[in-house]
């Protein structure tokens, strides 16, 4: 896991490091400059003729220090000072003075030269108002220049908390994050402006954020072996959980198949599908490993027998929104005593009576996409995209659930836990059935004894990594939901090999 703080959280870590640890701000600034130069070299940026555009704050101070390092290394560095002398922070004033003493060219008007790279150091993570006036014009000029583009900590004009464009923003191809990449650089549209993001160490310990559950976290593929549930030599199918999938109204066998197959693929021991009778023959052919139980009409006694049998329940994939479906869902949520994953039509039905969630006796995991979450909360999709973490926190404080809000940046939250933001995955996954696979993956992991939040986090991340493998194999247009399962299986094989090493 790594942290994705916002601007306020990062400034708090800065203060702690300066005031409590005792590392002076100027030392942090020097390290930031050194690491930014190193990151640009790793990224293959030609630094022979750099223009560093500096503001008046500490981000500008980083920029002045970068200019000095490049100049001392024999580069023809120039500075475009976009700030105001009257607004200089103490550290920025010192760095600016050193640059001037060395004779490095500092202009306050638009330079006329040609440059190999423009380095943005105008605004840092504290920007909260729209960029206007001369700053807006300068950023527009920077974006028009025909050269490489890099940003120090965050592209100027991007909100460090939401990723929103504050009027206008610098278009970087590389953003070098101090200590951590900021969450605004990974949320859209901020991600489009940040480009490739890399975190560098400058002496601030990221574990400062461990006790602050408002700080988002994310995962990398190296984390997967440590996140997976363990399998022992002395085990049998019952050791890895009995799954009940209440999925598939008449004609929706595909949703049942994809969710059940995904649960098996991540290690569930036994999967039973409870579905409409019309789907029996198709499912028996597609997935003979599953036990198929069917209904013609509402049978409360049989439903309770199956719920008593299961270690974990998944309900909603292709279930439909008929009165029969509503009866099955409402009784399941009122009666179930084992963990329950609710997806798709189950969520749409829940919109009729959200208070059912307050009656669930066991852990519940919800997996809504943006429109389903909009129906559950009353917020528009636009509001959800901009304020997803805040709205998720509000929702999970009212209802005792884990919620995985699906989007190009899926977020997972449970009250008292760090919000998880998934950075893996790609647009090839935007196909029918992808959500059914995710529901099955989370269910299969939960069946093996993982906690609700951890199974949702790993499920979301594995699903996305599987999508990256599928795109690598089939391209950006031809991926089908079933291919995600193949990709997930490849990720698990790779993770087992790494774990053995």
XYZ file of C-alpha atoms in Angstrom:
501
model
C 0.000 0.000 0.000
C 1.102 3.565 -0.648
C -0.510 6.836 0.343
C -2.212 9.459 -1.847
C -2.590 12.530 0.376
C -4.296 15.766 -0.597
C -2.747 19.200 -0.177
C -3.857 19.814 3.404
C -2.687 16.376 4.531
C 0.683 16.855 2.817
C 1.214 20.285 4.351
C 0.541 18.775 7.776
C 3.232 16.157 7.125
C 5.624 18.922 6.031
C 5.037 20.831 9.261
C 5.534 17.737 11.403
C 8.809 16.933 9.655
C 10.102 20.497 10.029
C 8.879 21.196 13.566
C 8.985 17.772 15.251
C 11.618 15.801 13.338
C 13.755 18.902 12.890
C 14.586 18.746 9.182
C 14.693 22.383 7.975
C 12.420 23.440 5.141
C 15.425 24.436 3.006
C 16.851 20.919 3.330
C 13.545 19.449 2.131
C 13.600 21.935 -0.753
C 17.131 20.919 -1.775
C 16.157 17.253 -1.732
C 13.028 17.999 -3.760
C 15.147 19.726 -6.398
C 17.703 16.903 -6.554
C 15.017 14.243 -6.837
C 13.067 16.147 -9.491
C 16.171 16.455 -11.668
C 16.887 12.734 -11.217
C 13.297 11.821 -12.098
C 13.395 13.902 -15.272
C 16.613 12.157 -16.306
C 15.054 8.734 -15.669
C 12.096 9.760 -17.783
C 14.402 10.668 -20.674
C 13.821 14.419 -20.738
C 16.497 16.508 -22.464
C 17.653 18.969 -19.796
C 20.174 20.859 -21.919
C 18.015 23.983 -22.320
C 15.468 24.127 -19.470
C 13.061 26.913 -18.591
C 11.836 26.791 -15.012
C 8.677 28.805 -14.356
C 8.543 29.751 -10.673
C 5.907 31.180 -8.393
C 6.393 32.949 -5.067
C 5.743 30.058 -2.682
C 7.760 27.003 -1.707
C 6.901 25.275 -4.981
C 8.645 28.208 -6.649
C 11.538 27.717 -4.233
C 11.850 24.136 -5.467
C 11.950 25.535 -8.992
C 14.729 28.030 -8.245
C 16.760 25.225 -6.626
C 16.209 23.051 -9.717
C 17.447 25.890 -11.927
C 20.602 26.221 -9.833
C 21.341 22.480 -9.926
C 20.900 22.342 -13.683
C 23.057 25.444 -14.171
C 25.790 23.989 -11.966
C 25.606 20.839 -14.071
C 26.414 22.786 -17.215
C 22.881 23.284 -18.511
C 21.672 26.593 -19.967
C 19.009 27.057 -17.336
C 16.709 30.065 -17.317
C 13.980 31.108 -14.903
C 10.701 32.802 -15.726
C 9.538 34.340 -12.444
C 5.749 34.382 -12.607
C 5.207 35.418 -8.976
C 5.508 38.628 -7.019
C 8.463 39.750 -4.889
C 6.027 40.946 -2.239
C 4.571 37.435 -1.908
C 7.815 35.444 -1.701
C 8.004 32.849 1.061
C 11.211 33.036 3.108
C 12.636 29.854 1.540
C 11.723 30.951 -1.986
C 13.356 34.336 -1.371
C 16.605 32.604 -0.355
C 16.603 30.302 -3.385
C 15.810 33.183 -5.745
C 18.677 35.243 -4.311
C 21.159 32.395 -4.804
C 20.069 32.023 -8.438
C 20.511 35.753 -9.014
C 23.929 35.734 -7.313
C 25.057 32.975 -9.689
C 24.062 35.089 -12.670
C 21.349 32.720 -13.873
C 18.967 34.586 -16.146
C 15.688 35.437 -14.374
C 13.010 37.177 -16.431
C 9.632 38.521 -15.405
C 8.302 38.696 -18.952
C 7.703 35.976 -21.511
C 11.073 34.569 -22.641
C 11.787 34.494 -26.364
C 14.143 31.507 -26.429
C 13.641 27.896 -27.490
C 13.725 25.277 -24.752
C 14.038 21.512 -24.457
C 11.755 21.399 -21.394
C 9.488 23.670 -19.399
C 9.402 22.863 -15.683
C 6.289 24.078 -13.872
C 6.903 25.331 -10.318
C 4.252 28.053 -10.067
C 1.667 26.735 -7.615
C 2.011 23.900 -5.127
C -0.578 21.674 -3.496
C -2.208 24.497 -1.540
C -3.997 26.095 -4.509
C -7.744 26.288 -3.826
C -9.023 29.131 -6.019
C -9.389 29.409 -9.779
C -6.337 30.577 -11.692
C -7.013 33.955 -13.279
C -5.362 37.043 -14.732
C -1.659 36.942 -15.551
C -1.185 33.460 -14.072
C -3.848 32.129 -16.427
C -2.098 33.746 -19.394
C 1.302 32.376 -18.347
C 0.013 28.800 -18.039
C -1.637 29.128 -21.437
C 1.691 30.303 -22.894
C 3.546 27.392 -21.255
C 1.121 24.868 -22.716
C 1.605 26.256 -26.237
C 5.390 25.849 -26.231
C 6.765 23.024 -28.378
C 8.940 21.151 -25.901
C 8.810 18.563 -23.111
C 6.783 19.430 -19.998
C 7.320 18.471 -16.342
C 5.600 19.579 -13.128
C 7.013 19.860 -9.617
C 4.688 18.055 -7.153
C 1.442 18.913 -9.018
C 0.567 20.662 -12.290
C -0.296 24.284 -11.534
C -4.053 24.736 -11.667
C -5.037 21.226 -10.492
C -6.837 20.828 -7.170
C -4.743 18.489 -5.013
C -7.878 17.092 -3.350
C -10.326 16.496 -6.201
C -8.311 16.632 -9.423
C -10.541 19.471 -10.651
C -9.111 22.023 -13.061
C -9.140 25.367 -11.269
C -9.856 27.544 -14.281
C -6.844 26.414 -16.296
C -3.942 24.035 -15.689
C -0.453 23.174 -16.900
C -0.320 20.127 -19.169
C 2.574 17.978 -17.947
C 3.839 14.692 -19.290
C 5.684 13.976 -16.016
C 4.742 15.030 -12.497
C 7.239 14.406 -9.703
C 5.442 14.066 -6.359
C 7.299 14.904 -3.167
C 7.082 11.908 -0.794
C 3.750 10.823 -2.320
C 1.795 11.366 -5.496
C -1.127 13.640 -4.598
C -4.601 12.220 -5.032
C -5.582 15.112 -7.329
C -2.917 13.907 -9.783
C -4.634 10.505 -10.021
C -8.291 11.542 -10.140
C -9.675 12.728 -13.458
C -9.355 15.248 -14.996
C -6.205 15.915 -12.941
C -4.621 12.705 -14.201
C -4.805 13.934 -17.801
C -2.762 16.989 -16.799
C -0.297 15.177 -14.538
C 0.741 12.550 -17.082
C 3.111 9.938 -15.702
C 3.430 10.348 -11.934
C 6.372 9.366 -9.766
C 6.813 9.785 -6.016
C 10.289 10.615 -4.718
C 11.695 10.557 -1.192
C 12.800 13.877 0.318
C 12.933 12.927 3.998
C 9.257 13.004 4.985
C 8.199 9.592 6.301
C 4.918 8.584 4.554
C 3.998 6.483 7.587
C 2.963 9.790 9.137
C -0.316 9.119 7.316
C -0.905 5.648 8.776
C -3.115 6.824 11.637
C -5.014 9.396 9.573
C -7.845 7.410 7.998
C -8.833 10.358 5.837
C -5.747 9.769 3.671
C -6.326 7.612 0.589
C -4.227 4.543 -0.175
C -3.586 2.562 -3.326
C -1.848 -0.674 -4.330
C 0.779 -1.810 -6.811
C 1.146 -5.275 -8.351
C 3.988 -6.070 -5.945
C 1.422 -5.976 -3.130
C -0.755 -8.792 -4.499
C 1.184 -11.764 -3.020
C 0.941 -10.176 0.448
C -2.790 -9.458 0.084
C -3.959 -12.881 -1.092
C -5.613 -15.305 1.346
C -3.271 -18.151 2.279
C -3.904 -21.726 1.161
C -2.656 -24.631 3.269
C -1.537 -28.113 2.222
C -3.982 -29.793 4.601
C -7.255 -28.493 3.140
C -10.357 -29.408 1.131
C -13.058 -27.544 -0.798
C -14.853 -26.666 2.417
C -11.723 -24.887 3.637
C -12.171 -22.213 0.983
C -15.803 -21.388 1.423
C -19.274 -22.222 0.162
C -20.587 -19.480 -2.121
C -24.236 -18.866 -2.939
C -24.753 -16.739 -6.059
C -28.353 -15.483 -6.275
C -28.083 -14.300 -9.848
C -29.708 -14.403 -13.259
C -33.383 -13.865 -14.049
C -34.758 -15.652 -17.111
C -32.405 -15.139 -20.055
C -29.597 -13.707 -17.936
C -27.476 -16.832 -17.609
C -24.388 -14.885 -18.689
C -24.353 -12.783 -15.507
C -24.673 -15.958 -13.426
C -21.876 -17.666 -15.311
C -19.417 -14.764 -15.176
C -19.861 -14.090 -11.452
C -19.711 -17.788 -10.501
C -16.710 -18.511 -12.723
C -14.880 -15.480 -11.287
C -15.505 -16.686 -7.718
C -14.000 -20.065 -8.578
C -11.055 -18.436 -10.373
C -9.844 -16.593 -7.257
C -10.028 -19.690 -5.071
C -13.559 -20.269 -3.723
C -14.091 -23.925 -2.789
C -17.708 -24.529 -3.844
C -20.102 -22.316 -5.792
C -23.872 -22.832 -5.918
C -25.949 -20.705 -8.293
C -29.580 -20.000 -7.388
C -31.220 -18.830 -10.592
C -34.323 -18.909 -12.745
C -35.144 -22.393 -14.097
C -34.737 -21.090 -17.655
C -30.973 -20.750 -17.088
C -30.297 -24.301 -15.843
C -29.254 -25.983 -19.068
C -26.986 -23.140 -20.200
C -25.206 -22.925 -16.848
C -24.722 -26.666 -16.539
C -22.943 -26.611 -19.885
C -20.923 -23.453 -19.295
C -19.855 -24.215 -15.725
C -20.252 -27.877 -14.757
C -18.172 -27.209 -11.620
C -21.026 -25.195 -10.102
C -24.076 -26.602 -8.335
C -27.217 -25.256 -10.012
C -30.361 -24.695 -7.948
C -33.392 -23.128 -9.617
C -36.687 -21.471 -8.834
C -39.961 -21.129 -10.776
C -41.544 -18.786 -8.265
C -40.842 -17.311 -4.833
C -39.985 -20.099 -2.382
C -39.072 -18.615 0.985
C -38.309 -21.939 2.669
C -35.912 -23.030 -0.062
C -34.235 -19.608 -0.064
C -33.626 -19.828 3.694
C -32.198 -23.345 3.347
C -29.664 -22.064 0.820
C -28.809 -19.019 2.909
C -28.184 -21.286 5.910
C -25.893 -23.465 3.765
C -23.694 -20.644 2.494
C -20.560 -19.069 3.964
C -20.986 -16.010 1.749
C -23.763 -14.748 -0.531
C -23.655 -12.666 -3.699
C -26.957 -11.274 -4.961
C -27.985 -9.097 -7.872
C -26.024 -9.956 -11.029
C -28.671 -10.164 -13.776
C -31.369 -10.642 -11.139
C -33.811 -8.231 -12.767
C -36.140 -5.785 -11.044
C -39.389 -7.733 -11.010
C -41.594 -8.210 -7.950
C -40.153 -11.716 -7.632
C -36.618 -10.296 -7.628
C -37.609 -7.768 -4.967
C -39.017 -10.503 -2.716
C -35.828 -12.549 -3.067
C -33.577 -9.563 -2.348
C -35.531 -8.159 0.586
C -35.850 -11.507 2.334
C -32.187 -12.306 1.703
C -31.052 -9.066 3.344
C -33.447 -9.488 6.274
C -32.543 -13.141 6.875
C -28.886 -13.618 5.853
C -26.395 -14.122 8.683
C -23.247 -14.481 6.547
C -21.390 -11.817 4.538
C -23.368 -10.569 1.555
C -22.212 -8.855 -1.649
C -24.904 -6.817 -3.420
C -24.391 -5.860 -7.068
C -26.230 -4.600 -10.160
C -30.004 -5.174 -10.022
C -29.704 -5.826 -6.304
C -28.558 -2.224 -5.913
C -31.305 -0.873 -8.142
C -33.864 -2.749 -6.065
C -32.277 -1.407 -2.880
C -33.155 2.059 -4.095
C -36.750 1.230 -3.134
C -35.834 0.725 0.516
C -32.280 1.630 1.531
C -33.051 1.087 5.201
C -32.827 -2.639 4.518
C -29.087 -2.099 4.779
C -29.447 -1.078 8.415
C -31.112 -4.426 9.169
C -28.412 -6.660 7.709
C -26.908 -8.794 10.467
C -23.646 -9.626 8.690
C -21.032 -7.603 6.764
C -22.378 -6.254 3.474
C -20.355 -5.146 0.453
C -21.985 -2.956 -2.198
C -20.488 -2.575 -5.685
C -22.406 0.240 -7.440
C -21.341 2.024 -10.597
C -21.852 5.783 -10.749
C -25.470 5.690 -11.916
C -26.427 3.076 -9.327
C -24.746 5.145 -6.615
C -26.595 8.208 -7.866
C -29.891 6.361 -7.354
C -28.823 5.258 -3.873
C -27.641 8.665 -2.686
C -29.520 11.260 -4.731
C -26.257 12.890 -5.841
C -25.700 13.479 -9.551
C -22.994 11.532 -11.372
C -21.047 14.792 -11.792
C -21.141 15.392 -8.027
C -20.069 11.821 -7.355
C -17.098 12.104 -9.695
C -15.868 15.307 -8.071
C -16.605 14.384 -4.453
C -16.506 10.571 -4.518
C -14.465 10.142 -1.346
C -16.515 12.618 0.691
C -19.811 11.103 -0.501
C -18.586 7.560 0.144
C -17.547 8.581 3.640
C -20.991 10.105 4.229
C -22.749 6.994 2.879
C -20.705 4.455 4.855
C -21.155 6.429 8.061
C -24.937 6.195 7.618
C -25.054 2.571 6.467
C -22.790 -0.124 8.003
C -21.403 -1.401 4.693
C -18.256 -1.567 2.615
C -18.861 0.312 -0.621
C -16.836 -0.100 -3.826
C -17.851 2.758 -6.114
C -16.967 1.647 -9.654
C -15.518 4.080 -12.155
C -12.289 4.636 -14.098
C -10.990 5.367 -10.595
C -12.864 2.913 -8.379
C -12.889 3.854 -4.694
C -13.494 1.514 -1.748
C -14.445 2.696 1.709
C -15.533 1.357 5.055
C -15.955 3.614 8.071
C -12.727 3.694 10.078
C -10.543 2.582 7.143
C -8.363 4.439 4.673
C -10.240 5.132 1.443
C -8.747 2.928 -1.274
C -8.350 4.346 -4.788
C -7.656 1.909 -7.599
C -5.173 3.134 -10.218
C -4.986 -0.033 -12.327
C -7.285 -1.025 -15.190
C -8.123 0.533 -18.545
C -10.933 1.493 -20.904
C -10.946 -1.909 -22.633
C -12.832 -3.123 -19.534
C -15.840 -0.942 -20.347
C -17.929 -3.892 -21.523
C -21.099 -5.652 -20.395
C -20.397 -8.286 -17.762
C -17.307 -6.621 -16.299
C -19.200 -5.770 -13.105
C -20.441 -9.358 -12.772
C -16.826 -10.531 -12.819
C -15.888 -8.040 -10.095
C -18.778 -9.147 -7.873
C -17.662 -12.756 -8.281
C -14.024 -11.953 -7.501
C -14.891 -10.120 -4.282
C -17.264 -12.941 -3.295
C -14.661 -15.629 -3.941
C -12.070 -13.800 -1.838
C -14.539 -13.206 0.986
C -15.423 -16.916 0.985
C -11.810 -17.689 1.929
C -12.080 -15.796 5.192
C -10.849 -12.360 4.230
C -12.395 -9.375 5.981
C -14.996 -7.403 4.044
C -12.913 -4.284 3.362
C -9.791 -6.269 2.451
C -11.701 -8.567 0.087
C -13.275 -5.558 -1.661
C -9.912 -3.792 -2.009
C -8.100 -6.849 -3.343
C -11.064 -7.770 -5.539
C -11.151 -4.345 -7.169
C -7.386 -4.321 -7.692
C -7.169 -7.892 -9.047
C -10.090 -7.216 -11.398
C -8.309 -4.127 -12.751
C -4.955 -5.891 -13.107
C -6.742 -8.701 -14.922
C -8.139 -6.066 -17.264
C -4.617 -4.813 -17.983
C -3.499 -8.347 -18.820
C -6.550 -8.829 -21.055
C -5.842 -5.598 -22.940
C -2.215 -6.658 -23.440
C -3.451 -9.923 -24.956
C -6.393 -8.699 -27.046
C -5.952 -4.958 -27.538
C -8.110 -2.055 -26.430
C -11.252 -2.894 -28.406
C -11.778 -6.661 -28.310
C -11.708 -7.498 -24.600
C -14.806 -9.321 -23.320
C -15.788 -9.830 -19.700
C -14.691 -13.471 -19.817
C -11.197 -12.299 -20.827
C -10.910 -10.446 -17.518
C -11.093 -13.787 -15.723
C -8.232 -15.118 -17.854
C -6.256 -11.982 -16.988
C -6.969 -12.391 -13.277
C -5.777 -15.997 -13.413
C -2.527 -14.846 -15.071
C -2.020 -12.250 -12.310
C -2.503 -14.934 -9.665
C 0.038 -17.222 -11.346
C 2.572 -14.380 -11.465
C 1.875 -13.520 -7.825
C 2.418 -17.115 -6.718
C 5.741 -17.213 -8.568
C 6.875 -13.980 -6.877
C 5.775 -15.303 -3.496
C 7.799 -18.490 -4.016
C 10.907 -16.455 -4.862
